Coordinates of C-alpha atoms and ligand atoms in Angstrom, one line a residue:
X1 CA -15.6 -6.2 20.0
X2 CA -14.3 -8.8 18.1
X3 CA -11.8 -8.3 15.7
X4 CA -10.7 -10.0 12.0
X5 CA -8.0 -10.0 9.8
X6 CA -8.9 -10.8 6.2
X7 CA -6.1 -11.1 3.4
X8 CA -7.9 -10.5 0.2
X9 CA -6.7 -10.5 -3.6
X10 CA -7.7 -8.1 -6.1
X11 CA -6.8 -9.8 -9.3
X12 CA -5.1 -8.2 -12.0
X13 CA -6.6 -4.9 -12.4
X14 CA -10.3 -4.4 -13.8
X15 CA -13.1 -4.1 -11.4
X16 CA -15.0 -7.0 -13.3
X17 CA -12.8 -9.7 -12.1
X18 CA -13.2 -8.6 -8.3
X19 CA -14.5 -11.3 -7.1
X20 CA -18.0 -11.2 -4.9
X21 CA -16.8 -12.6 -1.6
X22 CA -14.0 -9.5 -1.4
X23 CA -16.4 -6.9 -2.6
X24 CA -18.4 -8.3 0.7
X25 CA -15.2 -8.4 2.8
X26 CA -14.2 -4.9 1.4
X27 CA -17.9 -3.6 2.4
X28 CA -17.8 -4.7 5.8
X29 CA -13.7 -3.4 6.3
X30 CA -12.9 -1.0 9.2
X31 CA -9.1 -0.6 7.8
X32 CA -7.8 -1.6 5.1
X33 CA -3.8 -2.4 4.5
X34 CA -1.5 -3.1 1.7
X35 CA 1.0 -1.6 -1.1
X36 CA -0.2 1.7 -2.0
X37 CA -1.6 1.1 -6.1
X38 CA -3.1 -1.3 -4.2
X39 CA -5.0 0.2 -1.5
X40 CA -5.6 3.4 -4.4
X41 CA -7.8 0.7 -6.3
X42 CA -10.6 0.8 -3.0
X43 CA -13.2 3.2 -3.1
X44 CA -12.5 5.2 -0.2
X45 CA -15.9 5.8 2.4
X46 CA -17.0 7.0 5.4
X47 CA -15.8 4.2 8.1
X48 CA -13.1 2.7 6.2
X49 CA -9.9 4.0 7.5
X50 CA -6.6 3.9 4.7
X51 CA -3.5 2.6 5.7
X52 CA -1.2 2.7 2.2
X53 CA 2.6 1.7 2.7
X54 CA 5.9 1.0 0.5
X55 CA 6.7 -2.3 -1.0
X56 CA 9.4 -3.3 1.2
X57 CA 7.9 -3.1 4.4
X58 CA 6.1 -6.3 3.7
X59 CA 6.2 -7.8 7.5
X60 CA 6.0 -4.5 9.1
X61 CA 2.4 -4.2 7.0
X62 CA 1.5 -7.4 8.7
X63 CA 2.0 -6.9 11.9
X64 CA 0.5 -3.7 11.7
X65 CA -2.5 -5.7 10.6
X66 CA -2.4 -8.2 13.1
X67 CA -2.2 -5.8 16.0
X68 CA -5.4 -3.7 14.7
X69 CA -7.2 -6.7 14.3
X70 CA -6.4 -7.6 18.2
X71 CA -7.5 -4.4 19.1
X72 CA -11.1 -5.4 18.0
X73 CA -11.0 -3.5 13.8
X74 CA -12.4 -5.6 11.2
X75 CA -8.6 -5.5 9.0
X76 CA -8.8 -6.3 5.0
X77 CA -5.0 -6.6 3.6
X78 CA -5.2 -6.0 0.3
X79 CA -3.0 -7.8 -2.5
X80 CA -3.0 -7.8 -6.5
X81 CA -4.2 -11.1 -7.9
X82 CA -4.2 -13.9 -5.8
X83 CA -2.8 -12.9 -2.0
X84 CA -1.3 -16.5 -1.7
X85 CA 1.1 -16.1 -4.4
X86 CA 3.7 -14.0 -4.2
X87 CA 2.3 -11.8 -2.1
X88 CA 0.8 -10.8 1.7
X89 CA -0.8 -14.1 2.8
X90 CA 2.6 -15.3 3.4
X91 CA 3.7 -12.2 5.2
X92 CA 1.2 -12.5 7.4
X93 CA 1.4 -16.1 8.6
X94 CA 5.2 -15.7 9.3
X95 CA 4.1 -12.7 11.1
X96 CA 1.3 -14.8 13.4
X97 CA 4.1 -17.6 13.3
X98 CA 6.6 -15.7 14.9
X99 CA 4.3 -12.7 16.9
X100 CA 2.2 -12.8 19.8
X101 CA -0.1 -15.8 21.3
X102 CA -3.1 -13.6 20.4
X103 CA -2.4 -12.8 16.7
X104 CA -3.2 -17.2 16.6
X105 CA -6.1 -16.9 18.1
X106 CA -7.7 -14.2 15.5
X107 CA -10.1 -15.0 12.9
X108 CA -8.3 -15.0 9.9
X109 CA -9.6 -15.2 6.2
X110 CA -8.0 -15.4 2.8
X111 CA -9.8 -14.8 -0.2
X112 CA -8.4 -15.5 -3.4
X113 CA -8.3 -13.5 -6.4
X114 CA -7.2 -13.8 -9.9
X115 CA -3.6 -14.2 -10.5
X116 CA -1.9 -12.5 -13.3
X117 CA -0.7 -16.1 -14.8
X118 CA -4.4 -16.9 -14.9
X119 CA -5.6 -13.8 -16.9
X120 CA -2.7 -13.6 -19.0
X121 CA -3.2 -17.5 -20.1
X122 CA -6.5 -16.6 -21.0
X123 CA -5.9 -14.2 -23.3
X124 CA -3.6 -15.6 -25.0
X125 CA -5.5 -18.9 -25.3
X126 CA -4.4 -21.8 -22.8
X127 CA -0.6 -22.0 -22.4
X128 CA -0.9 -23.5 -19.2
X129 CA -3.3 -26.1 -20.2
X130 CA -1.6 -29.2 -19.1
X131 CA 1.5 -29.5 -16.5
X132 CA 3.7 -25.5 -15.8
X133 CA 4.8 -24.0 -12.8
X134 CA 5.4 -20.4 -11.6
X135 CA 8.6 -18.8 -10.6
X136 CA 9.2 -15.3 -9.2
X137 CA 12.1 -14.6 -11.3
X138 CA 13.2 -10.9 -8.5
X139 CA 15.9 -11.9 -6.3
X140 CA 14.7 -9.9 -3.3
X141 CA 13.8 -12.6 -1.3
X142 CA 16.2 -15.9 -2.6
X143 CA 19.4 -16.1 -4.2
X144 CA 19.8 -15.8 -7.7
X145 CA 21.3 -19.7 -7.8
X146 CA 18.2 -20.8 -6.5
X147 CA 16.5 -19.5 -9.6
X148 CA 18.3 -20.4 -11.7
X149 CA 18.4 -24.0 -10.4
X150 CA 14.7 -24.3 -10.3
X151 CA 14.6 -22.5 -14.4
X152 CA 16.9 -25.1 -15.4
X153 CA 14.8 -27.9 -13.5
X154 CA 11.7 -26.8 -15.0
X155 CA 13.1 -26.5 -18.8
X156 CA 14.6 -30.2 -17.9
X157 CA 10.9 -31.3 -16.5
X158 CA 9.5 -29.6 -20.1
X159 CA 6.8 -27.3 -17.5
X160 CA 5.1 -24.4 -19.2
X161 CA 6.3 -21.7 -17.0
X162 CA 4.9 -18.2 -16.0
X163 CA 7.4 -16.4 -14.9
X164 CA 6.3 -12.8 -12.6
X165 CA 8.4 -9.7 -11.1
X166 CA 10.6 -10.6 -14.7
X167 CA 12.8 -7.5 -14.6
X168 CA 13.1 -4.3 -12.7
X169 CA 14.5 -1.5 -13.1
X170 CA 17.3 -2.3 -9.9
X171 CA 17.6 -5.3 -11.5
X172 CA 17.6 -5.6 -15.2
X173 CA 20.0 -8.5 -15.1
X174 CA 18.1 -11.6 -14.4
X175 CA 15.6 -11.5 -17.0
X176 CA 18.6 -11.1 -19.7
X177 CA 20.2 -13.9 -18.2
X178 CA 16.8 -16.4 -17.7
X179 CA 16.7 -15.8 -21.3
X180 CA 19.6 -16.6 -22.6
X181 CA 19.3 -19.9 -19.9
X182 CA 15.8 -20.7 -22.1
X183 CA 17.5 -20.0 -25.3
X184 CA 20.5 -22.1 -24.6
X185 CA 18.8 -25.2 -23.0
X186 CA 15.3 -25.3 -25.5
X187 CA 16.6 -24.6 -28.5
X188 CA 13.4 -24.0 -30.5
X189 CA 11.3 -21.0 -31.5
X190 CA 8.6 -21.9 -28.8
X191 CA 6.5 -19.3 -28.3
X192 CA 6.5 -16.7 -25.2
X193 CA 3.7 -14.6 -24.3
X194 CA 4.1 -11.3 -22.6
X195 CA 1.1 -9.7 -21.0
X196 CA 1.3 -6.6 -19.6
X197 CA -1.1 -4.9 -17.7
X198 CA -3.8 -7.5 -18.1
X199 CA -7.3 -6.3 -17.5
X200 CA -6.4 -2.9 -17.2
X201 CA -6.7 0.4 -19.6
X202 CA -2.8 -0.6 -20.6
X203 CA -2.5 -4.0 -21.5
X204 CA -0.8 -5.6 -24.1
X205 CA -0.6 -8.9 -24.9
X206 CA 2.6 -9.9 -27.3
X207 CA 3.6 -13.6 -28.5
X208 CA 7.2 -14.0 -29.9
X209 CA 8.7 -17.0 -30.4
X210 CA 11.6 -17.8 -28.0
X211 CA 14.6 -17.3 -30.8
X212 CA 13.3 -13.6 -31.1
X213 CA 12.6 -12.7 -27.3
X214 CA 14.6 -9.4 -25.9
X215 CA 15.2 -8.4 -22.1
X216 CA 13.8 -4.8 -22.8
X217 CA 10.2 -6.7 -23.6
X218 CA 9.2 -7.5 -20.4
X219 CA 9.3 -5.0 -16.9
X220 CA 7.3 -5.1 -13.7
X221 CA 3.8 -4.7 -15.0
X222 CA 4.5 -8.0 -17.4
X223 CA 3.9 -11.7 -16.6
X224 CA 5.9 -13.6 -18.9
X225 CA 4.8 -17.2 -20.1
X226 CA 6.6 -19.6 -21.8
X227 CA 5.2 -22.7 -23.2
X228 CA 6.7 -26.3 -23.1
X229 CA 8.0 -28.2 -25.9
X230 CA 4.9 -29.1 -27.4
X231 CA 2.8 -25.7 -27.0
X232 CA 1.0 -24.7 -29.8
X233 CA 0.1 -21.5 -31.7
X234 CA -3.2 -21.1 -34.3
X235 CA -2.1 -18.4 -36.5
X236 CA -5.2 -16.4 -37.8
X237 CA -5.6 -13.9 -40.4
X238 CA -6.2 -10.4 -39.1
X239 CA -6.8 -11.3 -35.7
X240 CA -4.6 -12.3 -32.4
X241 CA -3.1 -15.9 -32.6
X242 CA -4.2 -18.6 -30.4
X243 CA -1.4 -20.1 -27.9
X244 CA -2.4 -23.7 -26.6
X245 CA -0.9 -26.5 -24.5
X246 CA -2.9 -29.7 -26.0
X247 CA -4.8 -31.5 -22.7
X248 CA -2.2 -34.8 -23.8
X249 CA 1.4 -36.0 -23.9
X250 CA 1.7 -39.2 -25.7
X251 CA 3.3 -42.1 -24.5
Ligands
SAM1 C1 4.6 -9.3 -6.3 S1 3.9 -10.1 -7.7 C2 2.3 -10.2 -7.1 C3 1.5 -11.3 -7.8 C4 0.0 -11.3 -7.5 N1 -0.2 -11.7 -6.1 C5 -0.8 -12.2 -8.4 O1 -1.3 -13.2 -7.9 O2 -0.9 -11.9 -9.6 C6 3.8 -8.8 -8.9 C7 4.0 -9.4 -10.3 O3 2.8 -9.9 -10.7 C8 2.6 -9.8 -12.1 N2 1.4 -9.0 -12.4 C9 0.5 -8.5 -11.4 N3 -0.6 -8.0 -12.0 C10 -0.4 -8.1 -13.3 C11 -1.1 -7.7 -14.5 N4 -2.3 -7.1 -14.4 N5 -0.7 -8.0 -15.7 C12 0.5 -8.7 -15.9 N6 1.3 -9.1 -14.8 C13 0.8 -8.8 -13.6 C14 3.9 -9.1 -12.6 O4 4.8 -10.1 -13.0 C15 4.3 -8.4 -11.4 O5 5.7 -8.1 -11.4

């Protein structure tokens, strides 16, 4: 029997923006890996064997993976969103990189999915409609210098930027201080869009203008966006403004 490891992303939440070719992947699954809100969000069945585990155990997860699929199981590691950012794809290549011969020779898949940035931008309109990047603001796995050093780049590059993992609860510290960064160095009331929950029975979607923006506004279930110097907002009566980054920057 010959086995496969498939690293699939979820997308933000609701069933709807699953996409078809990890339904399919999901279907045909012997085991299935990843965080456990994540693996909670599969149907469990008859033939599909769960294997849930903590957040911090990232590589561990992969390997585990890795050595199933060797065996001959048909593996599915599960991520939110989009599994190439932020998230298990990478885990599992430095895993193959460093591992076994055999984990190199697998068949290995990854699907995308929907990352939070995405949904988020299209709720609020399109922030990210012309040049942004994203930065993980947690400073698990780099050093806060680094962060701030590729903030400071960005705001000096005028990106739109999403911005995920903004503040935790271990770490309420670095979103305070990217803010004050943005504050200091942009100087305007551009506007920031926090989306929480996105797609899911909980979301909110919230647009303040920079000059007004609070630590305590974002936390872990929030992707925060920040438009460049020249976003735009359509204010409309009774209804949710539109947030926009015009297609042009002229000359
Ligand atoms: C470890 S990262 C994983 C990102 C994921 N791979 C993706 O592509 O969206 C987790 C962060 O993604 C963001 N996030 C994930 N799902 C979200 C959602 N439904 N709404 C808002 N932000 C979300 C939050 O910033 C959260 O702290």
């Amino acid at each position: 029997m010959t086995g496969s490891l498939t690293i699939a992303g979820l997308g933000p939440g609701a069933d709807t923006l699953v996409t078809h070719e990890v339904e399919a992947a999901l279907a045909d699954a012997t085991d299935l890996v990843g965080y456990i809100p994540y693996v909670a969000r599969v149907a469990e069945r008859p033939g599909l064997t769960l294997h849930p585990s903590d957040n911090r155990v990232e590589l561990d997860r992969a390997r585990h993976a890795l050595e199933m699929a060797v065996a001959g199981r048909k593996v599915v590691v599960v991520s939110s969103g989009d599994p190439g950012v932020f998230a298990m794809a990478s885990a599992v290549f430095e895993a193959v990189e460093d591992g076994p011969e055999d984990w190199c020779d697998l068949d290995i898949r990854v699907l995308p999915g929907i990352t939070a940035m995405l949904a988020a931008a299209a709720r609020a309109g399109a922030p990210l409609g012309h040049d942004f990047c994203a930065i993980n603001l947690s400073d698990n796995l780099k050093p806060w210098a680094l962060i701030e050093k590729r903030l400071r780049l960005a705001v000096e590059a005028d990106f739109a930027m999403a911005f995920y993992n903004p503040r935790s609860k271990s770490r309420p510290e670095g979103f305070a201080k990217t803010l004050k960064v943005l504050q200091e160095s942009c100087g305007d009331a551009r506007p920031v869009i926090f989306a929480r929950a996105v797609s899911t029975p909980e979301e909110e979607i919230r647009v303040v203008p920079l000059t007004q923006c609070q630590p305590e506004m974002a936390d872990m279930r929030t992707v925060v966006i920040v438009g460049a110097s020249n976003t735009r907002v359509i204010a409309r009566e009774g209804r949710a403004s539109i947030v926009y980054t015009p297609r042009s920057v002229p000359a």
